[in-house]
Amino acid sequence: MASAPSPIYLDYAATTPVDPRVIQEMARFMGPDGLFANPSSVTHAPGRAARAAVEEARAEVAALVGAREREIYFTSGATESNNWAWRGLVAARRDRGRHLVTSRIEHASVLDTAQALEAEGFRVSYLPCDREGRVDPERVREALTPETLLCSVMHVNNETGVIQDIQAIGKLCRERGVPFHVDAVQSAGKLPIDLSTLPVDLMSFSAHKVYGPKGIGALYVRHDPTLVLEPLIHGGGQERGLRAGTLATHQIVGFGVAFRIAREEGMADAARIGRLRDALWARLSRLERIRLNGGGAPRACGHLSVSFGGVNGESLIFFLGDLAVAQGSACSSARGEPSHVLQAMGLTPGEAESTLRMTLGRFTTVEEVERAAECIAQAYARLSVLAPDAARRQAG
Ligand code: PMP
């Protein structure tokens, strides 16, 4: 009997598999024979060995993005890093003003923090993007005021892959003395980042988008005596008193190995993934009433956000069977709302709902891309026959 084809995973922007080389290294830091000691227990050799491993990982994370080791603080992931960047800075600077600047296409961990601060009496300017998903640096210039405490704009959007001009935005912030935070979760390891030259003060990272484990991330805080951040989590003195909690040695080690591999192989990986992504789009673009969101803007290698005119994305996903794709981001689909990113780009809620996000990664194969293209074309054709009225309504 022929075995069922295995699922095709095209949801790398939600999370990646952990690279086997990472798993192997992490395993050394868990069991009774391993380096499981608390890295803060430096009174004994096992603790000091764990500490050394944590510091080695910190150096690897820093090396990928051109940062110094002391500028990297481990967190539980980028959600915490984003919350901390905003709340930590606001707490340290609240006597200077009550205004914040961000964009309408940020991740929920930024937008929800912004909304929570609004409820506490802060004013937030939400910058628009154009039809291709780009935030115009000129809009940033217009939004900054002497009262602005922070500007926060993501590097690569998690739904469309569109790259923002963080160099230009950061330069404007620098000129006005406003700290600049960048969510680099989707760009680290995929695009070159050099914090030794970029005008960025705070940057968020997550290991599980770069073939590392979930539940570990970092916040880069530029070493600058004028850039003070209050802690978000209080407790022990870990991370130089700024982020309390027992360091998750095995997670941190996995993060370090994942970022080392990204430094050594990331750009070659990105080129290969970009070719596969383009091959998938070349197949899909032959279908009718189809639109590539952000197709006119520079994009990171793995993303394809495609609107299928006239069909509902949820129904399309149903017909896709074993194809693992997303409708929006994992976080916004948990809420069941049409994508705020696509709507900010001018799509109607209906068009946003008829969109699939396909994201490719290190383990995607040519054969998977071919099967995925076929599977999508078939499902789309079936749905277009089943719901021709809806197709006409949306096409018109
Ligand atoms: N920012 C972006 C752009 C993301 O894609 C994600 C993950 N979906 C996060 C932040 C949150 O990261 P984490 O899962 O590490 O909390």
Tab-separated table of C-alpha atoms and ligand atoms in Angstrom:
chain	number	residue	atom	x	y	z
A	1	MET	CA	0.000	0.000	0.000
A	2	ALA	CA	1.341	3.439	-0.894
A	3	SER	CA	1.927	5.643	2.142
A	4	ALA	CA	0.143	9.018	2.389
A	5	PRO	CA	2.288	11.965	1.283
A	6	SER	CA	3.815	13.799	4.237
A	7	PRO	CA	2.514	17.303	5.033
A	8	ILE	CA	4.258	20.170	3.288
A	9	TYR	CA	5.297	22.776	5.832
A	10	LEU	CA	5.130	26.303	4.427
A	11	ASP	CA	4.755	28.237	7.680
A	12	TYR	CA	8.349	29.109	8.542
A	13	ALA	CA	7.407	32.665	9.534
A	14	ALA	CA	5.293	31.246	12.374
A	15	THR	CA	8.078	29.008	13.562
A	16	THR	CA	10.892	26.919	12.161
A	17	PRO	CA	11.930	23.364	12.971
A	18	VAL	CA	14.899	23.305	15.305
A	19	ASP	CA	18.046	22.494	13.357
A	20	PRO	CA	19.320	19.016	14.387
A	21	ARG	CA	22.741	20.546	15.127
A	22	VAL	CA	21.032	22.856	17.626
A	23	ILE	CA	19.131	19.997	19.269
A	24	GLN	CA	22.307	18.006	19.647
A	25	GLU	CA	24.062	20.827	21.450
A	26	MET	CA	21.061	21.667	23.646
A	27	ALA	CA	20.848	18.076	24.843
A	28	ARG	CA	24.276	18.425	26.454
A	29	PHE	CA	22.842	20.964	28.904
A	30	MET	CA	19.908	19.069	30.361
A	31	GLY	CA	20.445	15.551	31.679
A	32	PRO	CA	22.128	14.387	34.916
A	33	ASP	CA	25.392	13.804	33.036
A	34	GLY	CA	25.210	17.142	31.330
A	35	LEU	CA	25.946	20.786	32.088
A	36	PHE	CA	22.577	21.344	33.774
A	37	ALA	CA	23.814	23.567	36.619
A	38	ASN	CA	22.433	27.012	37.249
A	39	PRO	CA	24.696	29.457	35.389
A	40	SER	CA	24.368	31.890	38.287
A	41	SER	CA	25.814	29.286	40.720
A	42	VAL	CA	29.389	30.290	40.118
A	43	THR	CA	30.606	28.906	43.449
A	44	HIS	CA	31.126	25.525	41.766
A	45	ALA	CA	32.668	24.226	38.563
A	46	PRO	CA	29.423	22.906	36.980
A	47	GLY	CA	27.815	26.337	37.477
A	48	ARG	CA	30.842	28.060	35.994
A	49	ALA	CA	30.751	25.729	32.984
A	50	ALA	CA	27.088	26.569	32.424
A	51	ARG	CA	27.921	30.273	32.774
A	52	ALA	CA	30.681	29.933	30.163
A	53	ALA	CA	28.219	28.308	27.766
A	54	VAL	CA	25.722	31.140	28.295
A	55	GLU	CA	28.406	33.724	27.584
A	56	GLU	CA	29.558	31.864	24.491
A	57	ALA	CA	25.966	31.914	23.237
A	58	ARG	CA	25.687	35.616	23.992
A	59	ALA	CA	28.798	36.188	21.892
A	60	GLU	CA	27.257	34.230	19.003
A	61	VAL	CA	24.012	36.180	19.129
A	62	ALA	CA	25.962	39.444	19.237
A	63	ALA	CA	28.239	38.363	16.364
A	64	LEU	CA	25.363	37.740	13.952
A	65	VAL	CA	24.159	41.337	14.254
A	66	GLY	CA	27.373	43.284	14.866
A	67	ALA	CA	26.584	43.983	18.522
A	68	ARG	CA	28.795	43.811	21.594
A	69	GLU	CA	28.193	40.965	24.045
A	70	ARG	CA	27.196	43.261	26.892
A	71	GLU	CA	24.487	44.761	24.675
A	72	ILE	CA	22.562	41.458	24.447
A	73	TYR	CA	20.019	40.589	27.167
A	74	PHE	CA	18.274	37.211	27.094
A	75	THR	CA	14.489	37.174	27.365
A	76	SER	CA	11.718	34.594	26.975
A	77	GLY	CA	11.231	35.604	23.337
A	78	ALA	CA	10.547	38.596	21.162
A	79	THR	CA	7.130	39.231	22.700
A	80	GLU	CA	8.892	39.977	25.961
A	81	SER	CA	11.677	41.888	24.189
A	82	ASN	CA	9.140	44.139	22.459
A	83	ASN	CA	7.163	44.684	25.655
A	84	TRP	CA	10.357	45.431	27.539
A	85	ALA	CA	11.754	47.834	24.934
A	86	TRP	CA	8.574	49.909	25.095
A	87	ARG	CA	7.736	49.679	28.772
A	88	GLY	CA	11.338	49.843	29.946
A	89	LEU	CA	12.041	52.982	27.999
A	90	VAL	CA	8.764	54.677	28.851
A	91	ALA	CA	9.301	53.963	32.553
A	92	ALA	CA	12.800	55.442	32.405
A	93	ARG	CA	11.766	58.533	30.419
A	94	ARG	CA	8.211	59.312	31.450
A	95	ASP	CA	9.189	62.750	32.752
A	96	ARG	CA	10.250	63.731	29.195
A	97	GLY	CA	6.933	63.340	27.401
A	98	ARG	CA	4.002	61.077	26.658
A	99	HIS	CA	4.262	60.461	22.919
A	100	LEU	CA	5.279	57.318	21.026
A	101	VAL	CA	5.588	56.525	17.325
A	102	THR	CA	5.098	53.183	15.598
A	103	SER	CA	3.565	51.781	12.413
A	104	ARG	CA	0.196	50.202	11.714
A	105	ILE	CA	1.788	46.970	10.503
A	106	GLU	CA	3.721	45.948	13.613
A	107	HIS	CA	3.416	42.601	15.343
A	108	ALA	CA	0.714	42.273	18.014
A	109	SER	CA	3.342	42.338	20.765
A	110	VAL	CA	4.136	45.935	19.771
A	111	LEU	CA	0.628	47.090	18.859
A	112	ASP	CA	-0.970	45.678	22.007
A	113	THR	CA	1.706	47.277	24.161
A	114	ALA	CA	1.061	50.574	22.381
A	115	GLN	CA	-2.663	50.260	23.054
A	116	ALA	CA	-2.087	49.417	26.699
A	117	LEU	CA	0.056	52.542	27.029
A	118	GLU	CA	-2.654	54.600	25.335
A	119	ALA	CA	-5.063	53.378	27.999
A	120	GLU	CA	-2.554	54.653	30.546
A	121	GLY	CA	-2.616	58.138	29.028
A	122	PHE	CA	0.184	58.032	26.428
A	123	ARG	CA	-0.377	59.248	22.874
A	124	VAL	CA	0.688	56.946	20.045
A	125	SER	CA	1.093	57.913	16.371
A	126	TYR	CA	0.481	54.910	14.107
A	127	LEU	CA	2.260	55.463	10.797
A	128	PRO	CA	0.543	54.243	7.638
A	129	CYS	CA	2.190	52.171	4.913
A	130	ASP	CA	1.727	52.335	1.171
A	131	ARG	CA	-0.016	49.739	-1.020
A	132	GLU	CA	3.206	47.698	-1.098
A	133	GLY	CA	3.551	47.686	2.695
A	134	ARG	CA	6.362	50.254	2.982
A	135	VAL	CA	6.504	52.875	5.719
A	136	ASP	CA	7.740	56.162	4.259
A	137	PRO	CA	10.555	57.596	6.441
A	138	GLU	CA	9.085	61.047	5.705
A	139	ARG	CA	6.026	60.044	7.763
A	140	VAL	CA	8.387	59.318	10.663
A	141	ARG	CA	9.952	62.747	10.329
A	142	GLU	CA	6.497	64.362	10.472
A	143	ALA	CA	5.416	62.307	13.488
A	144	LEU	CA	8.421	62.932	15.777
A	145	THR	CA	7.951	65.684	18.359
A	146	PRO	CA	10.134	66.966	21.209
A	147	GLU	CA	7.792	64.905	23.452
A	148	THR	CA	8.440	61.608	21.623
A	149	LEU	CA	9.866	58.941	23.940
A	150	LEU	CA	10.403	56.176	21.393
A	151	CYS	CA	9.983	55.271	17.732
A	152	SER	CA	9.438	51.587	16.938
A	153	VAL	CA	9.330	50.184	13.396
A	154	MET	CA	9.842	46.549	12.437
A	155	HIS	CA	12.562	45.454	9.993
A	156	VAL	CA	10.738	42.724	8.046
A	157	ASN	CA	7.007	42.248	8.223
A	158	ASN	CA	5.980	38.780	9.353
A	159	GLU	CA	3.040	38.547	6.925
A	160	THR	CA	4.419	40.008	3.709
A	161	GLY	CA	8.192	39.885	4.169
A	162	VAL	CA	8.414	43.562	3.151
A	163	ILE	CA	11.634	45.219	4.354
A	164	GLN	CA	11.502	48.661	5.966
A	165	ASP	CA	14.248	51.231	5.512
A	166	ILE	CA	15.467	51.134	9.115
A	167	GLN	CA	18.679	52.946	8.147
A	168	ALA	CA	16.740	56.022	6.981
A	169	ILE	CA	14.208	55.901	9.823
A	170	GLY	CA	16.950	55.445	12.414
A	171	LYS	CA	18.896	58.375	10.977
A	172	LEU	CA	15.878	60.648	11.392
A	173	CYS	CA	15.363	59.448	14.972
A	174	ARG	CA	19.053	60.039	15.749
A	175	GLU	CA	18.849	63.588	14.412
A	176	ARG	CA	15.919	64.261	16.750
A	177	GLY	CA	17.401	62.420	19.750
A	178	VAL	CA	14.581	59.858	19.826
A	179	PRO	CA	15.524	56.239	20.690
A	180	PHE	CA	14.723	53.828	17.854
A	181	HIS	CA	13.493	50.273	18.462
A	182	VAL	CA	13.385	47.633	15.707
A	183	ASP	CA	11.631	44.270	15.827
A	184	ALA	CA	14.089	42.157	13.834
A	185	VAL	CA	12.478	38.785	14.467
A	186	GLN	CA	11.877	38.080	10.784
A	187	SER	CA	15.110	39.559	9.464
A	188	ALA	CA	17.849	38.205	11.748
A	189	GLY	CA	19.798	35.531	9.919
A	190	LYS	CA	18.063	36.373	6.633
A	191	LEU	CA	19.317	39.867	5.947
A	192	PRO	CA	22.669	41.344	6.947
A	193	ILE	CA	22.330	43.409	10.137
A	194	ASP	CA	25.255	45.420	11.461
A	195	LEU	CA	24.410	47.220	14.669
A	196	SER	CA	27.889	48.717	14.815
A	197	THR	CA	26.831	51.051	12.003
A	198	LEU	CA	23.001	51.003	11.999
A	199	PRO	CA	21.361	53.921	13.838
A	200	VAL	CA	19.279	51.575	16.019
A	201	ASP	CA	19.140	51.675	19.824
A	202	LEU	CA	17.014	48.647	20.693
A	203	MET	CA	16.436	45.491	18.663
A	204	SER	CA	14.322	42.389	19.372
A	205	PHE	CA	15.232	38.824	18.384
A	206	SER	CA	13.663	35.399	18.700
A	207	ALA	CA	15.467	32.067	18.346
A	208	HIS	CA	12.596	30.040	16.946
A	209	LYS	CA	12.455	31.903	13.632
A	210	VAL	CA	16.112	31.039	13.018
A	211	TYR	CA	15.991	27.247	13.596
A	212	GLY	CA	16.500	27.601	17.352
A	213	PRO	CA	14.142	26.656	20.190
A	214	LYS	CA	10.922	28.451	21.125
A	215	GLY	CA	10.713	30.451	24.332
A	216	ILE	CA	14.044	32.242	24.090
A	217	GLY	CA	14.919	35.595	22.592
A	218	ALA	CA	16.943	38.693	23.251
A	219	LEU	CA	16.807	42.425	23.408
A	220	TYR	CA	19.759	44.402	22.116
A	221	VAL	CA	20.252	47.591	24.107
A	222	ARG	CA	22.882	49.907	22.667
A	223	HIS	CA	25.610	50.640	25.191
A	224	ASP	CA	25.064	54.327	25.762
A	225	PRO	CA	24.873	55.954	29.192
A	226	THR	CA	21.971	58.122	28.042
A	227	LEU	CA	19.920	55.076	27.024
A	228	VAL	CA	18.465	53.772	30.265
A	229	LEU	CA	15.882	51.010	30.449
A	230	GLU	CA	13.881	50.034	33.521
A	231	PRO	CA	13.468	46.277	34.040
A	232	LEU	CA	10.167	44.686	33.116
A	233	ILE	CA	10.727	41.622	35.293
A	234	HIS	CA	12.042	42.069	38.812
A	235	GLY	CA	13.701	39.409	40.954
A	236	GLY	CA	17.254	38.041	41.060
A	237	GLY	CA	20.149	39.990	39.688
A	238	GLN	CA	20.470	38.087	36.403
A	239	GLU	CA	21.301	39.918	33.173
A	240	ARG	CA	23.009	42.733	35.055
A	241	GLY	CA	19.915	43.309	37.159
A	242	LEU	CA	17.775	44.136	34.139
A	243	ARG	CA	16.001	40.838	33.477
A	244	ALA	CA	15.473	38.565	36.440
A	245	GLY	CA	14.885	34.814	36.312
A	246	THR	CA	17.062	31.703	36.179
A	247	LEU	CA	18.814	31.657	32.832
A	248	ALA	CA	17.452	28.876	30.591
A	249	THR	CA	20.877	27.442	29.770
A	250	HIS	CA	19.798	24.847	27.209
A	251	GLN	CA	17.556	27.374	25.422
A	252	ILE	CA	20.281	29.992	25.401
A	253	VAL	CA	22.840	27.496	24.105
A	254	GLY	CA	20.412	26.503	21.341
A	255	PHE	CA	19.873	30.182	20.496
A	256	GLY	CA	23.650	30.669	20.239
A	257	VAL	CA	24.187	27.673	17.966
A	258	ALA	CA	21.234	28.700	15.783
A	259	PHE	CA	22.663	32.195	15.360
A	260	ARG	CA	26.143	30.830	14.679
A	261	ILE	CA	24.764	28.614	11.910
A	262	ALA	CA	22.854	31.624	10.579
A	263	ARG	CA	26.068	33.649	10.529
A	264	GLU	CA	27.908	30.887	8.673
A	265	GLU	CA	25.153	29.717	6.333
A	266	GLY	CA	22.300	32.229	6.512
A	267	MET	CA	23.065	34.200	3.374
A	268	ALA	CA	23.568	31.092	1.212
A	269	ASP	CA	20.364	29.687	2.703
A	270	ALA	CA	18.548	32.929	1.940
A	271	ALA	CA	19.622	32.846	-1.706
A	272	ARG	CA	18.389	29.259	-2.121
A	273	ILE	CA	15.113	29.951	-0.283
A	274	GLY	CA	14.570	33.077	-2.390
A	275	ARG	CA	14.918	31.017	-5.577
A	276	LEU	CA	12.414	28.445	-4.312
A	277	ARG	CA	10.004	31.186	-3.261
A	278	ASP	CA	10.264	32.787	-6.700
A	279	ALA	CA	9.683	29.408	-8.333
A	280	LEU	CA	6.517	28.938	-6.257
A	281	TRP	CA	5.290	32.394	-7.232
A	282	ALA	CA	6.105	31.743	-10.900
A	283	ARG	CA	3.713	28.774	-10.757
A	284	LEU	CA	0.990	30.541	-8.755
A	285	SER	CA	1.097	33.745	-10.794
A	286	ARG	CA	-0.441	31.861	-13.734
A	287	LEU	CA	-3.700	31.518	-11.804
A	288	GLU	CA	-6.466	34.043	-12.374
A	289	ARG	CA	-7.403	36.912	-10.052
A	290	ILE	CA	-4.303	36.488	-7.967
A	291	ARG	CA	-2.218	39.196	-6.269
A	292	LEU	CA	1.187	39.124	-4.620
A	293	ASN	CA	1.049	41.440	-1.618
A	294	GLY	CA	4.150	43.575	-1.283
A	295	GLY	CA	5.374	42.278	-4.647
A	296	GLY	CA	6.575	45.751	-5.632
A	297	ALA	CA	8.702	46.263	-2.524
A	298	PRO	CA	12.003	44.742	-1.403
A	299	ARG	CA	11.166	41.557	0.515
A	300	ALA	CA	13.010	39.024	2.659
A	301	CYS	CA	13.698	35.665	1.055
A	302	GLY	CA	11.008	33.331	2.375
A	303	HIS	CA	7.674	35.133	2.238
A	304	LEU	CA	4.774	34.929	-0.210
A	305	SER	CA	1.528	36.667	0.717
A	306	VAL	CA	-0.971	35.863	-1.995
A	307	SER	CA	-4.595	36.998	-2.323
A	308	PHE	CA	-6.876	34.621	-4.206
A	309	GLY	CA	-9.700	36.697	-5.665
A	310	GLY	CA	-13.183	35.519	-4.832
A	311	VAL	CA	-12.485	32.706	-2.414
A	312	ASN	CA	-12.358	32.667	1.323
A	313	GLY	CA	-8.915	31.864	2.697
A	314	GLU	CA	-10.310	29.608	5.386
A	315	SER	CA	-12.161	27.508	2.796
A	316	LEU	CA	-9.033	27.431	0.657
A	317	ILE	CA	-6.999	26.192	3.616
A	318	PHE	CA	-9.626	23.492	4.191
A	319	PHE	CA	-9.202	22.248	0.628
A	320	LEU	CA	-5.419	22.383	0.872
A	321	GLY	CA	-5.397	19.340	3.110
A	322	ASP	CA	-1.837	18.552	4.060
A	323	LEU	CA	-0.361	21.877	3.117
A	324	ALA	CA	0.647	23.835	6.244
A	325	VAL	CA	0.117	27.497	5.357
A	326	ALA	CA	-1.279	30.440	7.318
A	327	GLN	CA	-3.969	33.004	6.687
A	328	GLY	CA	-2.273	35.866	8.480
A	329	SER	CA	0.240	35.658	11.278
A	330	ALA	CA	-0.124	32.917	13.882
A	331	CYS	CA	-0.906	35.628	16.435
A	332	SER	CA	-3.614	37.447	14.460
A	333	SER	CA	-5.239	34.210	13.287
A	334	ALA	CA	-5.545	33.205	16.955
A	335	ARG	CA	-7.898	36.199	17.168
A	336	GLY	CA	-9.815	35.300	14.024
A	337	GLU	CA	-9.634	38.829	12.588
A	338	PRO	CA	-8.665	39.752	9.027
A	339	SER	CA	-5.048	40.841	8.870
A	340	HIS	CA	-4.406	44.402	10.098
A	341	VAL	CA	-1.261	44.428	7.923
A	342	LEU	CA	-3.097	43.712	4.684
A	343	GLN	CA	-5.832	46.176	5.582
A	344	ALA	CA	-3.199	48.830	6.266
A	345	MET	CA	-1.956	48.108	2.719
A	346	GLY	CA	-5.405	48.967	1.386
A	347	LEU	CA	-6.943	45.501	1.024
A	348	THR	CA	-10.594	45.179	2.032
A	349	PRO	CA	-11.387	42.799	4.933
A	350	GLY	CA	-12.712	40.378	2.282
A	351	GLU	CA	-9.506	40.557	0.266
A	352	ALA	CA	-7.453	40.138	3.420
A	353	GLU	CA	-9.467	37.035	4.256
A	354	SER	CA	-8.840	35.589	0.817
A	355	THR	CA	-5.082	35.691	1.432
A	356	LEU	CA	-2.650	32.927	2.239
A	357	ARG	CA	0.782	33.418	3.736
A	358	MET	CA	3.281	30.876	2.510
A	359	THR	CA	6.734	31.003	4.030
A	360	LEU	CA	9.639	28.827	3.015
A	361	GLY	CA	12.752	27.904	4.931
A	362	ARG	CA	15.935	25.898	5.310
A	363	PHE	CA	14.275	22.523	4.929
A	364	THR	CA	11.936	23.346	2.017
A	365	THR	CA	12.655	21.248	-1.075
A	366	VAL	CA	12.073	21.756	-4.808
A	367	GLU	CA	9.734	18.802	-4.770
A	368	GLU	CA	7.653	20.330	-1.950
A	369	VAL	CA	7.337	23.571	-3.875
A	370	GLU	CA	6.091	21.720	-6.933
A	371	ARG	CA	3.569	19.688	-4.938
A	372	ALA	CA	2.409	22.812	-3.074
A	373	ALA	CA	1.844	24.740	-6.314
A	374	GLU	CA	-0.211	21.885	-7.727
A	375	CYS	CA	-2.206	21.467	-4.556
A	376	ILE	CA	-3.040	25.189	-4.368
A	377	ALA	CA	-4.003	25.387	-8.044
A	378	GLN	CA	-6.369	22.429	-7.651
A	379	ALA	CA	-7.970	23.731	-4.456
A	380	TYR	CA	-8.427	27.196	-5.960
A	381	ALA	CA	-10.020	25.766	-9.092
A	382	ARG	CA	-12.419	23.636	-7.015
A	383	LEU	CA	-13.426	26.574	-4.840
A	384	SER	CA	-13.874	28.920	-7.773
A	385	VAL	CA	-16.340	26.395	-9.251
A	386	LEU	CA	-18.137	25.959	-5.920
A	387	ALA	CA	-18.450	29.686	-5.215
A	388	PRO	CA	-18.539	31.429	-8.596
A	389	ASP	CA	-20.790	34.214	-7.269
A	390	ALA	CA	-18.368	35.094	-4.534
A	391	ALA	CA	-15.608	35.009	-7.116
A	392	ARG	CA	-17.468	37.465	-9.341
A	393	ARG	CA	-18.371	39.733	-6.424
A	394	GLN	CA	-14.795	40.072	-5.283
A	395	ALA	CA	-13.317	40.266	-8.739
A	396	GLY	CA	-15.689	43.079	-9.682
B	1	PMP	N1	7.654	39.996	16.218
B	1	PMP	C1	7.456	39.370	15.044
B	1	PMP	C2	7.629	40.147	13.773
B	1	PMP	C3	7.093	38.022	15.014
B	1	PMP	O1	6.897	37.416	13.840
B	1	PMP	C4	6.954	37.321	16.237
B	1	PMP	C5	6.558	35.877	16.265
B	1	PMP	N2	5.353	35.605	15.617
B	1	PMP	C6	7.176	38.023	17.445
B	1	PMP	C7	7.522	39.342	17.385
B	1	PMP	C8	7.040	37.338	18.766
B	1	PMP	O2	8.124	36.470	18.985
B	1	PMP	P1	8.076	35.313	20.075
B	1	PMP	O3	7.288	34.204	19.462
B	1	PMP	O4	9.508	34.966	20.298
B	1	PMP	O5	7.441	35.869	21.309
